[in-house]
Amino acid sequence: MVTIRLARAGSKKRPFYHIVVTDAKKPRDGAFIERLGYINPVAAGQEAPYKLDLQRSKQWIEKGAQPTQRVANLIREAERAEQAA
């Protein structure tokens, strides 16, 4: 099964996550099929807290990829932000 989930990057106590499409059997930070964006939970000032390619994520979901709960929430939030703009 293909999933859309977060892969941790960054240093200790400074998390940074990539939103990736990967096989569900692969390890969290292992090989991935495609990188769709990122989340920076410690963003400050003018830094963007997240970036997500909505078109590619929708294409993967149409193909059967299952997003995790956190990624599904981010997709909804990004869609709302896109509609408001």
Coordinates of C-alpha atoms in Angstrom, one line a residue:
M1 CA 0.0 0.0 0.0
V2 CA 1.2 3.5 -0.8
T3 CA 0.9 6.1 1.9
I4 CA 1.4 9.9 2.2
R5 CA 3.2 10.6 5.5
L6 CA 5.8 12.6 7.3
A7 CA 9.5 11.9 7.3
R8 CA 11.5 13.5 10.0
A9 CA 14.6 15.6 9.2
G10 CA 16.3 18.4 11.0
S11 CA 18.5 18.3 14.1
K12 CA 17.8 17.4 17.7
K13 CA 15.1 19.6 19.2
R14 CA 14.7 21.4 15.8
P15 CA 12.2 19.2 13.9
F16 CA 11.5 19.5 10.2
Y17 CA 9.3 17.1 8.3
H18 CA 9.1 16.3 4.7
I19 CA 5.7 15.2 3.3
V20 CA 6.5 12.1 1.2
V21 CA 4.7 9.4 -0.8
T22 CA 6.2 6.0 0.2
D23 CA 5.5 2.4 0.5
A24 CA 3.9 1.7 3.9
K25 CA 6.4 -1.1 4.6
K26 CA 9.4 1.3 4.3
P27 CA 10.9 2.9 7.5
R28 CA 9.7 6.4 8.5
D29 CA 12.9 8.1 7.2
G30 CA 13.7 5.6 4.5
A31 CA 13.3 5.6 0.7
F32 CA 10.4 7.4 -0.8
I33 CA 8.6 7.7 -4.1
E34 CA 8.1 11.5 -4.2
R35 CA 8.4 14.5 -2.0
L36 CA 5.3 16.7 -1.9
G37 CA 6.3 19.4 0.5
Y38 CA 7.4 20.1 4.0
I39 CA 6.3 21.2 7.5
N40 CA 8.4 23.4 9.7
P41 CA 6.7 23.3 13.2
V42 CA 9.3 25.7 14.7
A43 CA 8.9 28.4 11.9
A44 CA 9.4 31.9 13.2
G45 CA 8.9 35.3 11.6
Q46 CA 8.6 35.2 7.8
E47 CA 9.3 31.5 7.5
A48 CA 6.5 29.4 6.0
P49 CA 5.1 26.8 8.5
Y50 CA 4.4 24.4 5.6
K51 CA 4.4 24.0 1.9
L52 CA 2.4 21.4 0.0
D53 CA 1.9 20.6 -3.7
L54 CA -1.9 20.1 -3.6
Q55 CA -2.2 18.9 -7.2
R56 CA 0.3 16.1 -6.8
S57 CA -1.3 15.1 -3.5
K58 CA -4.7 14.9 -5.0
Q59 CA -3.3 12.8 -7.9
W60 CA -1.8 10.4 -5.5
I61 CA -5.0 10.1 -3.4
E62 CA -6.9 9.4 -6.7
K63 CA -4.5 6.6 -7.5
G64 CA -5.2 5.1 -4.1
A65 CA -2.5 6.5 -1.7
Q66 CA -3.7 6.7 1.9
P67 CA -2.7 9.9 3.8
T68 CA -2.0 9.7 7.5
Q69 CA -4.4 11.7 9.7
R70 CA -1.9 14.6 10.2
V71 CA -1.3 14.8 6.4
A72 CA -5.0 14.7 5.7
N73 CA -5.5 17.7 8.1
L74 CA -2.7 19.6 6.3
I75 CA -4.3 18.9 2.9
R76 CA -7.6 20.3 4.2
E77 CA -5.9 23.3 5.7
A78 CA -4.0 24.0 2.4
E79 CA -7.2 23.7 0.4
R80 CA -8.9 26.2 2.7
A81 CA -6.0 28.6 2.4
E82 CA -6.0 28.2 -1.4
Q83 CA -9.8 29.0 -1.6
A84 CA -9.4 32.0 0.6
A85 CA -6.7 33.5 -1.6

